[in-house]
Amino acid sequence: MRFTQLFVPTLRDAPKDAEMVSHKLLLRGGFIRPLSSGVYSYLPLGLRVLNKISRILREEMERVGGAEMLMPSLFPKELLEESGRDKVDVLFTVKPQDYFLGFTHEEVITDIVRKDIQSYKQLPLLPYQIQTKFRNEPRPRGGLVRCREFLMLDAYSFDKDEAGNQLAYRNMKEAFGRMFTRCGLDSLSVEADSGAIGGSQSEEFMVLSADGEDTVLRCGKTGYAANAERCEAVPAPAEASDTVVPASESISTPGTSSIEAVSAFLGIPTTRLIKTLVFNAPDGQPVVVLVRGDRELNDAKLAKLLGGPSSLADAATVLRVTGAPLGFAGPVGLQVPVRMIADREVETVRDGVVGANTADTHLVHVQPGRDFPHPEYLDLRTAVAGDISPVDPEGRLETQRGIEVGHVFNFGTKYSKSMGATFSDENGATQLMLGGSYGVGVSRTMAAAIEQRHDDNGILWPISIAPFEVVIVLVWPKDDMQRQAAEDLYHELSVAGVDVLLDDREERPGVKFKEADLLGIPVKVVVGKGLAEGTLEVSLRRSSDQKEAVAAVEAASYVSELVSGLRAEVSL
Ligand code: ATP
Ligand code: MG
């Protein structure tokens, strides 16, 4: 490809609203352009990267027996009513017809197989597609990281028995690992919450990056890793103490409606405070939730426990349930019989402080089980760095930030049950199919690669997903000798199967060099003044200060070999 035939509108500076490195560099390099919040066009270079990622994904899907297909983006409303996902908050609806825009395709594929699969002989199946998804994300972010319209690979497995179902999950997990390695990403699989899709077994592939939205907890001792949404929070051991906790007592704490304010006012550490929160559960009933003052309640864990997302109760409900104005609710002396649950650590609080269910008042010297009935103790808080590892009492958790690039779910019979996807087994008995779904954010992977590989001058694409493998910078296109040498090399490399870009623009050399760095093409060949001595200058983008003068006659084979070496680094 020749630069003069491409459309690469580079920018000197990134727009101010771009915060993540990948967002800035994708805009500056002319890879993408926004149309509206979270909605992007892929310009020629961006599309080349997407296509290269997609190709790797297709090859790995084929290796595990995936069959590519393409499903529609318009979903009739009734389809999602069957599974109960018509209320999912990220759904876009289409007017004037009653359609949703496709956000993931479990229902569509299940509808196909329930109609077309009758016998165990037709199973297993592993259909997949690479297709645009639509989600009304409340906060699109980071360019391609969180979009309202994005490209996803989604695969679905259907099996006749648990052994097959497990095998499909394992195969897909391995396939995803290979995909990300081949895309040049350092990724890690972590235990995950299964969210809106539901189901039991679920892992995410994370690209570790300081700007990632997800928190990953890892135990260095065992290698255990989990998303913070999911990671079990092991209670800190209770402090041993022989002293008897005095009788509880109410104390005036005017204006102290936050944990920090109460702690400061009383001079008691937040670890001895118990937060009391009132939620409206999905069934409409209020639920009282207790967590230690210094801990964060984990919404995903609460949602899993209560069977769906809950919202914080309004002031009137809090008053009705506890008798307290907002900020002073506590578990002692509730007004109505109500379900009370607590994080396990609450049980270990000694000599605690709780809201007194009266304005500007707290109770001190409170003991769970003595001053109020023991609630149900459950894992409800978010794990943090320093916590005991859930798999090894000697291990400690560390936190890192990550970008989720892929997700594997085993949902068992969730969709086959709600939508009636059955088959007849070897004995003629009707059985529910077992299934899983597997998604890779193709466009997000493009951004994640940049988050992991860039420097002050621009992108450092892994060769497997770079828009081009080699760029030939023709310094003076008007110089016949230079032009001829560049054209010759361009042809020889193309014939050798190297993906090469010839920068044949009439631009200042400085601009061309700067842009070659910005665009991140792994190998650069400069055809310039060295040609007088019969040499071209070859360098790698990742170590651009190491320049090699190579005889023009040998340049094609030299560069081909360099490219082969780089390809080998990201192949399996
Ligand atoms: P997230 O937790 O980041 O919102 P999710 O868990 O809802 O993602 P899945 O339904 O598991 O996402 O989708 C599969 C993959 O699609 C994700 O692993 C991610 O790589 C990608 N993806 C999901 N949402 C977006 C989005 N809004 N923009 C870009 N890629 C996305
Ligand atoms: Mg996910």
PDB file of N, CA and C in Angstrom, residues 316-394:
ATOM      1  N   ALA A 316     -37.689   7.745  53.308  1.00  0.00           N
ATOM      2  CA  ALA A 316     -38.953   7.331  53.932  1.00  0.00           C
ATOM      3  C   ALA A 316     -38.899   5.858  54.322  1.00  0.00           C
ATOM      4  N   THR A 317     -38.312   5.035  53.435  1.00  0.00           N
ATOM      5  CA  THR A 317     -38.216   3.599  53.729  1.00  0.00           C
ATOM      6  C   THR A 317     -37.269   3.364  54.906  1.00  0.00           C
ATOM      7  N   VAL A 318     -36.142   4.072  54.898  1.00  0.00           N
ATOM      8  CA  VAL A 318     -35.186   3.921  56.004  1.00  0.00           C
ATOM      9  C   VAL A 318     -35.873   4.273  57.323  1.00  0.00           C
ATOM     10  N   LEU A 319     -36.647   5.340  57.303  1.00  0.00           N
ATOM     11  CA  LEU A 319     -37.357   5.770  58.512  1.00  0.00           C
ATOM     12  C   LEU A 319     -38.368   4.710  58.953  1.00  0.00           C
ATOM     13  N   ARG A 320     -39.087   4.143  57.990  1.00  0.00           N
ATOM     14  CA  ARG A 320     -40.102   3.133  58.312  1.00  0.00           C
ATOM     15  C   ARG A 320     -39.464   1.861  58.877  1.00  0.00           C
ATOM     16  N   VAL A 321     -38.305   1.462  58.301  1.00  0.00           N
ATOM     17  CA  VAL A 321     -37.685   0.199  58.714  1.00  0.00           C
ATOM     18  C   VAL A 321     -36.906   0.359  60.015  1.00  0.00           C
ATOM     19  N   THR A 322     -36.192   1.479  60.148  1.00  0.00           N
ATOM     20  CA  THR A 322     -35.279   1.616  61.295  1.00  0.00           C
ATOM     21  C   THR A 322     -35.719   2.677  62.292  1.00  0.00           C
ATOM     22  N   GLY A 323     -36.553   3.587  61.841  1.00  0.00           N
ATOM     23  CA  GLY A 323     -36.938   4.706  62.705  1.00  0.00           C
ATOM     24  C   GLY A 323     -35.929   5.848  62.644  1.00  0.00           C
ATOM     25  N   ALA A 324     -34.879   5.696  61.806  1.00  0.00           N
ATOM     26  CA  ALA A 324     -33.800   6.693  61.802  1.00  0.00           C
ATOM     27  C   ALA A 324     -33.874   7.632  60.613  1.00  0.00           C
ATOM     28  N   PRO A 325     -33.435   8.883  60.797  1.00  0.00           N
ATOM     29  CA  PRO A 325     -33.174   9.719  59.635  1.00  0.00           C
ATOM     30  C   PRO A 325     -31.890   9.227  58.956  1.00  0.00           C
ATOM     31  N   LEU A 326     -31.717   9.561  57.678  1.00  0.00           N
ATOM     32  CA  LEU A 326     -30.552   9.088  56.926  1.00  0.00           C
ATOM     33  C   LEU A 326     -29.262   9.385  57.677  1.00  0.00           C
ATOM     34  N   GLY A 327     -28.374   8.370  57.733  1.00  0.00           N
ATOM     35  CA  GLY A 327     -27.075   8.577  58.363  1.00  0.00           C
ATOM     36  C   GLY A 327     -27.019   8.083  59.798  1.00  0.00           C
ATOM     37  N   PHE A 328     -28.164   7.742  60.379  1.00  0.00           N
ATOM     38  CA  PHE A 328     -28.142   7.317  61.789  1.00  0.00           C
ATOM     39  C   PHE A 328     -28.834   5.966  62.005  1.00  0.00           C
ATOM     40  N   ALA A 329     -28.988   5.203  60.900  1.00  0.00           N
ATOM     41  CA  ALA A 329     -29.630   3.891  61.011  1.00  0.00           C
ATOM     42  C   ALA A 329     -28.687   2.907  61.684  1.00  0.00           C
ATOM     43  N   GLY A 330     -29.271   1.964  62.399  1.00  0.00           N
ATOM     44  CA  GLY A 330     -28.479   0.929  63.064  1.00  0.00           C
ATOM     45  C   GLY A 330     -29.287  -0.337  63.214  1.00  0.00           C
ATOM     46  N   PRO A 331     -28.647  -1.448  63.585  1.00  0.00           N
ATOM     47  CA  PRO A 331     -29.343  -2.740  63.655  1.00  0.00           C
ATOM     48  C   PRO A 331     -30.078  -2.986  64.969  1.00  0.00           C
ATOM     49  N   VAL A 332     -29.965  -2.070  65.929  1.00  0.00           N
ATOM     50  CA  VAL A 332     -30.581  -2.315  67.244  1.00  0.00           C
ATOM     51  C   VAL A 332     -31.981  -1.685  67.268  1.00  0.00           C
ATOM     52  N   GLY A 333     -32.988  -2.536  67.494  1.00  0.00           N
ATOM     53  CA  GLY A 333     -34.355  -2.019  67.642  1.00  0.00           C
ATOM     54  C   GLY A 333     -35.001  -1.593  66.343  1.00  0.00           C
ATOM     55  N   LEU A 334     -35.001  -2.486  65.351  1.00  0.00           N
ATOM     56  CA  LEU A 334     -35.646  -2.150  64.076  1.00  0.00           C
ATOM     57  C   LEU A 334     -37.157  -2.088  64.268  1.00  0.00           C
ATOM     58  N   GLN A 335     -37.819  -1.307  63.407  1.00  0.00           N
ATOM     59  CA  GLN A 335     -39.248  -1.035  63.573  1.00  0.00           C
ATOM     60  C   GLN A 335     -40.142  -2.138  63.016  1.00  0.00           C
ATOM     61  N   VAL A 336     -39.633  -2.857  62.004  1.00  0.00           N
ATOM     62  CA  VAL A 336     -40.447  -3.884  61.349  1.00  0.00           C
ATOM     63  C   VAL A 336     -39.596  -5.139  61.194  1.00  0.00           C
ATOM     64  N   PRO A 337     -40.247  -6.312  61.118  1.00  0.00           N
ATOM     65  CA  PRO A 337     -39.452  -7.524  60.869  1.00  0.00           C
ATOM     66  C   PRO A 337     -38.868  -7.448  59.458  1.00  0.00           C
ATOM     67  N   VAL A 338     -37.581  -7.644  59.345  1.00  0.00           N
ATOM     68  CA  VAL A 338     -36.934  -7.432  58.059  1.00  0.00           C
ATOM     69  C   VAL A 338     -35.718  -8.349  57.969  1.00  0.00           C
ATOM     70  N   ARG A 339     -35.368  -8.739  56.741  1.00  0.00           N
ATOM     71  CA  ARG A 339     -34.181  -9.589  56.565  1.00  0.00           C
ATOM     72  C   ARG A 339     -32.933  -8.745  56.833  1.00  0.00           C
ATOM     73  N   MET A 340     -32.050  -9.291  57.684  1.00  0.00           N
ATOM     74  CA  MET A 340     -30.808  -8.561  57.971  1.00  0.00           C
ATOM     75  C   MET A 340     -29.633  -9.458  57.606  1.00  0.00           C
ATOM     76  N   ILE A 341     -28.764  -8.935  56.727  1.00  0.00           N
ATOM     77  CA  ILE A 341     -27.578  -9.699  56.343  1.00  0.00           C
ATOM     78  C   ILE A 341     -26.352  -8.859  56.654  1.00  0.00           C
ATOM     79  N   ALA A 342     -25.225  -9.533  56.889  1.00  0.00           N
ATOM     80  CA  ALA A 342     -24.015  -8.790  57.248  1.00  0.00           C
ATOM     81  C   ALA A 342     -22.815  -9.452  56.612  1.00  0.00           C
ATOM     82  N   ASP A 343     -21.821  -8.655  56.301  1.00  0.00           N
ATOM     83  CA  ASP A 343     -20.558  -9.229  55.875  1.00  0.00           C
ATOM     84  C   ASP A 343     -19.981 -10.019  57.055  1.00  0.00           C
ATOM     85  N   ARG A 344     -19.269 -11.108  56.733  1.00  0.00           N
ATOM     86  CA  ARG A 344     -18.772 -11.999  57.782  1.00  0.00           C
ATOM     87  C   ARG A 344     -17.905 -11.291  58.822  1.00  0.00           C
ATOM     88  N   GLU A 345     -17.228 -10.239  58.366  1.00  0.00           N
ATOM     89  CA  GLU A 345     -16.335  -9.548  59.286  1.00  0.00           C
ATOM     90  C   GLU A 345     -17.066  -8.835  60.416  1.00  0.00           C
ATOM     91  N   VAL A 346     -18.337  -8.523  60.187  1.00  0.00           N
ATOM     92  CA  VAL A 346     -19.104  -7.818  61.221  1.00  0.00           C
ATOM     93  C   VAL A 346     -19.155  -8.666  62.500  1.00  0.00           C
ATOM     94  N   GLU A 347     -19.164  -9.976  62.307  1.00  0.00           N
ATOM     95  CA  GLU A 347     -19.226 -10.877  63.460  1.00  0.00           C
ATOM     96  C   GLU A 347     -18.012 -10.715  64.373  1.00  0.00           C
ATOM     97  N   THR A 348     -16.898 -10.271  63.794  1.00  0.00           N
ATOM     98  CA  THR A 348     -15.667 -10.162  64.586  1.00  0.00           C
ATOM     99  C   THR A 348     -15.493  -8.787  65.233  1.00  0.00           C
ATOM    100  N   VAL A 349     -16.425  -7.868  64.965  1.00  0.00           N
ATOM    101  CA  VAL A 349     -16.292  -6.531  65.572  1.00  0.00           C
ATOM    102  C   VAL A 349     -16.550  -6.638  67.077  1.00  0.00           C
ATOM    103  N   ARG A 350     -15.613  -6.125  67.861  1.00  0.00           N
ATOM    104  CA  ARG A 350     -15.799  -6.089  69.323  1.00  0.00           C
ATOM    105  C   ARG A 350     -15.985  -4.649  69.759  1.00  0.00           C
ATOM    106  N   ASP A 351     -16.871  -4.439  70.666  1.00  0.00           N
ATOM    107  CA  ASP A 351     -17.050  -3.103  71.228  1.00  0.00           C
ATOM    108  C   ASP A 351     -17.310  -2.085  70.103  1.00  0.00           C
ATOM    109  N   GLY A 352     -18.341  -2.359  69.329  1.00  0.00           N
ATOM    110  CA  GLY A 352     -18.583  -1.586  68.116  1.00  0.00           C
ATOM    111  C   GLY A 352     -19.442  -0.349  68.317  1.00  0.00           C
ATOM    112  N   VAL A 353     -19.580   0.391  67.215  1.00  0.00           N
ATOM    113  CA  VAL A 353     -20.413   1.595  67.192  1.00  0.00           C
ATOM    114  C   VAL A 353     -21.418   1.453  66.051  1.00  0.00           C
ATOM    115  N   VAL A 354     -22.674   1.735  66.335  1.00  0.00           N
ATOM    116  CA  VAL A 354     -23.710   1.699  65.289  1.00  0.00           C
ATOM    117  C   VAL A 354     -24.601   2.931  65.431  1.00  0.00           C
ATOM    118  N   GLY A 355     -25.339   3.225  64.373  1.00  0.00           N
ATOM    119  CA  GLY A 355     -26.336   4.290  64.460  1.00  0.00           C
ATOM    120  C   GLY A 355     -27.401   3.887  65.474  1.00  0.00           C
ATOM    121  N   ALA A 356     -27.961   4.881  66.182  1.00  0.00           N
ATOM    122  CA  ALA A 356     -28.915   4.568  67.264  1.00  0.00           C
ATOM    123  C   ALA A 356     -30.362   4.656  66.801  1.00  0.00           C
ATOM    124  N   ASN A 357     -30.564   4.847  65.491  1.00  0.00           N
ATOM    125  CA  ASN A 357     -31.913   4.994  64.933  1.00  0.00           C
ATOM    126  C   ASN A 357     -32.637   6.223  65.487  1.00  0.00           C
ATOM    127  N   THR A 358     -31.854   7.185  65.903  1.00  0.00           N
ATOM    128  CA  THR A 358     -32.358   8.474  66.381  1.00  0.00           C
ATOM    129  C   THR A 358     -31.425   9.538  65.803  1.00  0.00           C
ATOM    130  N   ALA A 359     -31.977  10.700  65.490  1.00  0.00           N
ATOM    131  CA  ALA A 359     -31.147  11.754  64.908  1.00  0.00           C
ATOM    132  C   ALA A 359     -29.955  12.070  65.805  1.00  0.00           C
ATOM    133  N   ASP A 360     -28.797  12.308  65.198  1.00  0.00           N
ATOM    134  CA  ASP A 360     -27.591  12.780  65.889  1.00  0.00           C
ATOM    135  C   ASP A 360     -27.184  11.914  67.073  1.00  0.00           C
ATOM    136  N   THR A 361     -27.416  10.601  66.960  1.00  0.00           N
ATOM    137  CA  THR A 361     -27.080   9.715  68.078  1.00  0.00           C
ATOM    138  C   THR A 361     -26.481   8.399  67.569  1.00  0.00           C
ATOM    139  N   HIS A 362     -25.474   7.916  68.268  1.00  0.00           N
ATOM    140  CA  HIS A 362     -24.917   6.587  67.995  1.00  0.00           C
ATOM    141  C   HIS A 362     -24.906   5.761  69.272  1.00  0.00           C
ATOM    142  N   LEU A 363     -24.863   4.422  69.063  1.00  0.00           N
ATOM    143  CA  LEU A 363     -24.702   3.524  70.220  1.00  0.00           C
ATOM    144  C   LEU A 363     -23.264   3.053  70.246  1.00  0.00           C
ATOM    145  N   VAL A 364     -22.637   3.120  71.410  1.00  0.00           N
ATOM    146  CA  VAL A 364     -21.279   2.569  71.548  1.00  0.00           C
ATOM    147  C   VAL A 364     -21.350   1.316  72.421  1.00  0.00           C
ATOM    148  N   HIS A 365     -20.221   0.584  72.481  1.00  0.00           N
ATOM    149  CA  HIS A 365     -20.120  -0.692  73.209  1.00  0.00           C
ATOM    150  C   HIS A 365     -21.150  -1.697  72.696  1.00  0.00           C
ATOM    151  N   VAL A 366     -21.274  -1.764  71.393  1.00  0.00           N
ATOM    152  CA  VAL A 366     -22.266  -2.682  70.816  1.00  0.00           C
ATOM    153  C   VAL A 366     -21.591  -3.994  70.436  1.00  0.00           C
ATOM    154  N   GLN A 367     -22.286  -5.095  70.708  1.00  0.00           N
ATOM    155  CA  GLN A 367     -21.769  -6.422  70.420  1.00  0.00           C
ATOM    156  C   GLN A 367     -22.790  -7.182  69.569  1.00  0.00           C
ATOM    157  N   PRO A 368     -22.421  -7.559  68.326  1.00  0.00           N
ATOM    158  CA  PRO A 368     -23.365  -8.351  67.525  1.00  0.00           C
ATOM    159  C   PRO A 368     -23.738  -9.628  68.274  1.00  0.00           C
ATOM    160  N   GLY A 369     -24.975 -10.003  68.212  1.00  0.00           N
ATOM    161  CA  GLY A 369     -25.426 -11.215  68.901  1.00  0.00           C
ATOM    162  C   GLY A 369     -25.850 -10.937  70.335  1.00  0.00           C
ATOM    163  N   ARG A 370     -25.363  -9.843  70.896  1.00  0.00           N
ATOM    164  CA  ARG A 370     -25.763  -9.485  72.257  1.00  0.00           C
ATOM    165  C   ARG A 370     -26.756  -8.323  72.203  1.00  0.00           C
ATOM    166  N   ASP A 371     -26.369  -7.276  71.491  1.00  0.00           N
ATOM    167  CA  ASP A 371     -27.231  -6.093  71.443  1.00  0.00           C
ATOM    168  C   ASP A 371     -28.234  -6.127  70.296  1.00  0.00           C
ATOM    169  N   PHE A 372     -27.956  -6.973  69.345  1.00  0.00           N
ATOM    170  CA  PHE A 372     -28.945  -7.204  68.279  1.00  0.00           C
ATOM    171  C   PHE A 372     -28.738  -8.642  67.807  1.00  0.00           C
ATOM    172  N   PRO A 373     -29.811  -9.273  67.290  1.00  0.00           N
ATOM    173  CA  PRO A 373     -29.682 -10.688  66.920  1.00  0.00           C
ATOM    174  C   PRO A 373     -28.658 -10.860  65.803  1.00  0.00           C
ATOM    175  N   HIS A 374     -27.896 -11.951  65.856  1.00  0.00           N
ATOM    176  CA  HIS A 374     -26.939 -12.211  64.789  1.00  0.00           C
ATOM    177  C   HIS A 374     -27.659 -12.191  63.452  1.00  0.00           C
ATOM    178  N   PRO A 375     -27.179 -11.385  62.526  1.00  0.00           N
ATOM    179  CA  PRO A 375     -27.748 -11.442  61.175  1.00  0.00           C
ATOM    180  C   PRO A 375     -27.199 -12.664  60.437  1.00  0.00           C
ATOM    181  N   GLU A 376     -27.604 -12.867  59.191  1.00  0.00           N
ATOM    182  CA  GLU A 376     -26.964 -13.905  58.363  1.00  0.00           C
ATOM    183  C   GLU A 376     -25.604 -13.341  57.969  1.00  0.00           C
ATOM    184  N   TYR A 377     -24.530 -14.074  58.279  1.00  0.00           N
ATOM    185  CA  TYR A 377     -23.189 -13.605  57.907  1.00  0.00           C
ATOM    186  C   TYR A 377     -22.796 -14.197  56.566  1.00  0.00           C
ATOM    187  N   LEU A 378     -22.450 -13.309  55.642  1.00  0.00           N
ATOM    188  CA  LEU A 378     -22.163 -13.729  54.263  1.00  0.00           C
ATOM    189  C   LEU A 378     -20.969 -12.934  53.735  1.00  0.00           C
ATOM    190  N   ASP A 379     -20.442 -13.387  52.605  1.00  0.00           N
ATOM    191  CA  ASP A 379     -19.343 -12.645  51.982  1.00  0.00           C
ATOM    192  C   ASP A 379     -19.939 -11.486  51.184  1.00  0.00           C
ATOM    193  N   LEU A 380     -19.843 -10.289  51.713  1.00  0.00           N
ATOM    194  CA  LEU A 380     -20.518  -9.154  51.084  1.00  0.00           C
ATOM    195  C   LEU A 380     -19.610  -7.973  50.779  1.00  0.00           C
ATOM    196  N   ARG A 381     -18.383  -7.994  51.317  1.00  0.00           N
ATOM    197  CA  ARG A 381     -17.543  -6.822  51.089  1.00  0.00           C
ATOM    198  C   ARG A 381     -16.610  -7.064  49.909  1.00  0.00           C
ATOM    199  N   THR A 382     -16.023  -5.994  49.419  1.00  0.00           N
ATOM    200  CA  THR A 382     -15.035  -6.093  48.351  1.00  0.00           C
ATOM    201  C   THR A 382     -13.679  -6.397  48.961  1.00  0.00           C
ATOM    202  N   ALA A 383     -12.994  -7.409  48.410  1.00  0.00           N
ATOM    203  CA  ALA A 383     -11.659  -7.744  48.892  1.00  0.00           C
ATOM    204  C   ALA A 383     -10.699  -6.611  48.535  1.00  0.00           C
ATOM    205  N   VAL A 384      -9.676  -6.446  49.354  1.00  0.00           N
ATOM    206  CA  VAL A 384      -8.701  -5.368  49.109  1.00  0.00           C
ATOM    207  C   VAL A 384      -7.276  -5.917  49.253  1.00  0.00           C
ATOM    208  N   ALA A 385      -6.313  -5.113  48.801  1.00  0.00           N
ATOM    209  CA  ALA A 385      -4.907  -5.499  48.916  1.00  0.00           C
ATOM    210  C   ALA A 385      -4.589  -5.784  50.375  1.00  0.00           C
ATOM    211  N   GLY A 386      -3.824  -6.825  50.615  1.00  0.00           N
ATOM    212  CA  GLY A 386      -3.444  -7.167  51.978  1.00  0.00           C
ATOM    213  C   GLY A 386      -4.340  -8.215  52.596  1.00  0.00           C
ATOM    214  N   ASP A 387      -5.506  -8.453  52.000  1.00  0.00           N
ATOM    215  CA  ASP A 387      -6.412  -9.492  52.518  1.00  0.00           C
ATOM    216  C   ASP A 387      -5.760 -10.870  52.412  1.00  0.00           C
ATOM    217  N   ILE A 388      -6.238 -11.764  53.267  1.00  0.00           N
ATOM    218  CA  ILE A 388      -5.797 -13.157  53.192  1.00  0.00           C
ATOM    219  C   ILE A 388      -6.340 -13.762  51.901  1.00  0.00           C
ATOM    220  N   SER A 389      -5.498 -14.507  51.207  1.00  0.00           N
ATOM    221  CA  SER A 389      -5.925 -15.144  49.961  1.00  0.00           C
ATOM    222  C   SER A 389      -7.018 -16.174  50.246  1.00  0.00           C
ATOM    223  N   PRO A 390      -8.047 -16.210  49.428  1.00  0.00           N
ATOM    224  CA  PRO A 390      -9.120 -17.187  49.662  1.00  0.00           C
ATOM    225  C   PRO A 390      -8.686 -18.636  49.431  1.00  0.00           C
ATOM    226  N   VAL A 391      -7.530 -18.828  48.785  1.00  0.00           N
ATOM    227  CA  VAL A 391      -7.107 -20.204  48.515  1.00  0.00           C
ATOM    228  C   VAL A 391      -5.928 -20.658  49.372  1.00  0.00           C
ATOM    229  N   ASP A 392      -5.332 -19.742  50.128  1.00  0.00           N
ATOM    230  CA  ASP A 392      -4.179 -20.114  50.953  1.00  0.00           C
ATOM    231  C   ASP A 392      -4.041 -19.124  52.108  1.00  0.00           C
ATOM    232  N   PRO A 393      -4.216 -19.601  53.356  1.00  0.00           N
ATOM    233  CA  PRO A 393      -4.180 -18.664  54.490  1.00  0.00           C
ATOM    234  C   PRO A 393      -2.842 -17.938  54.625  1.00  0.00           C
ATOM    235  N   GLU A 394      -1.790 -18.506  54.015  1.00  0.00           N
ATOM    236  CA  GLU A 394      -0.482 -17.836  54.078  1.00  0.00           C
ATOM    237  C   GLU A 394      -0.347 -16.761  53.002  1.00  0.00           C
TER     238      GLU A 394
END
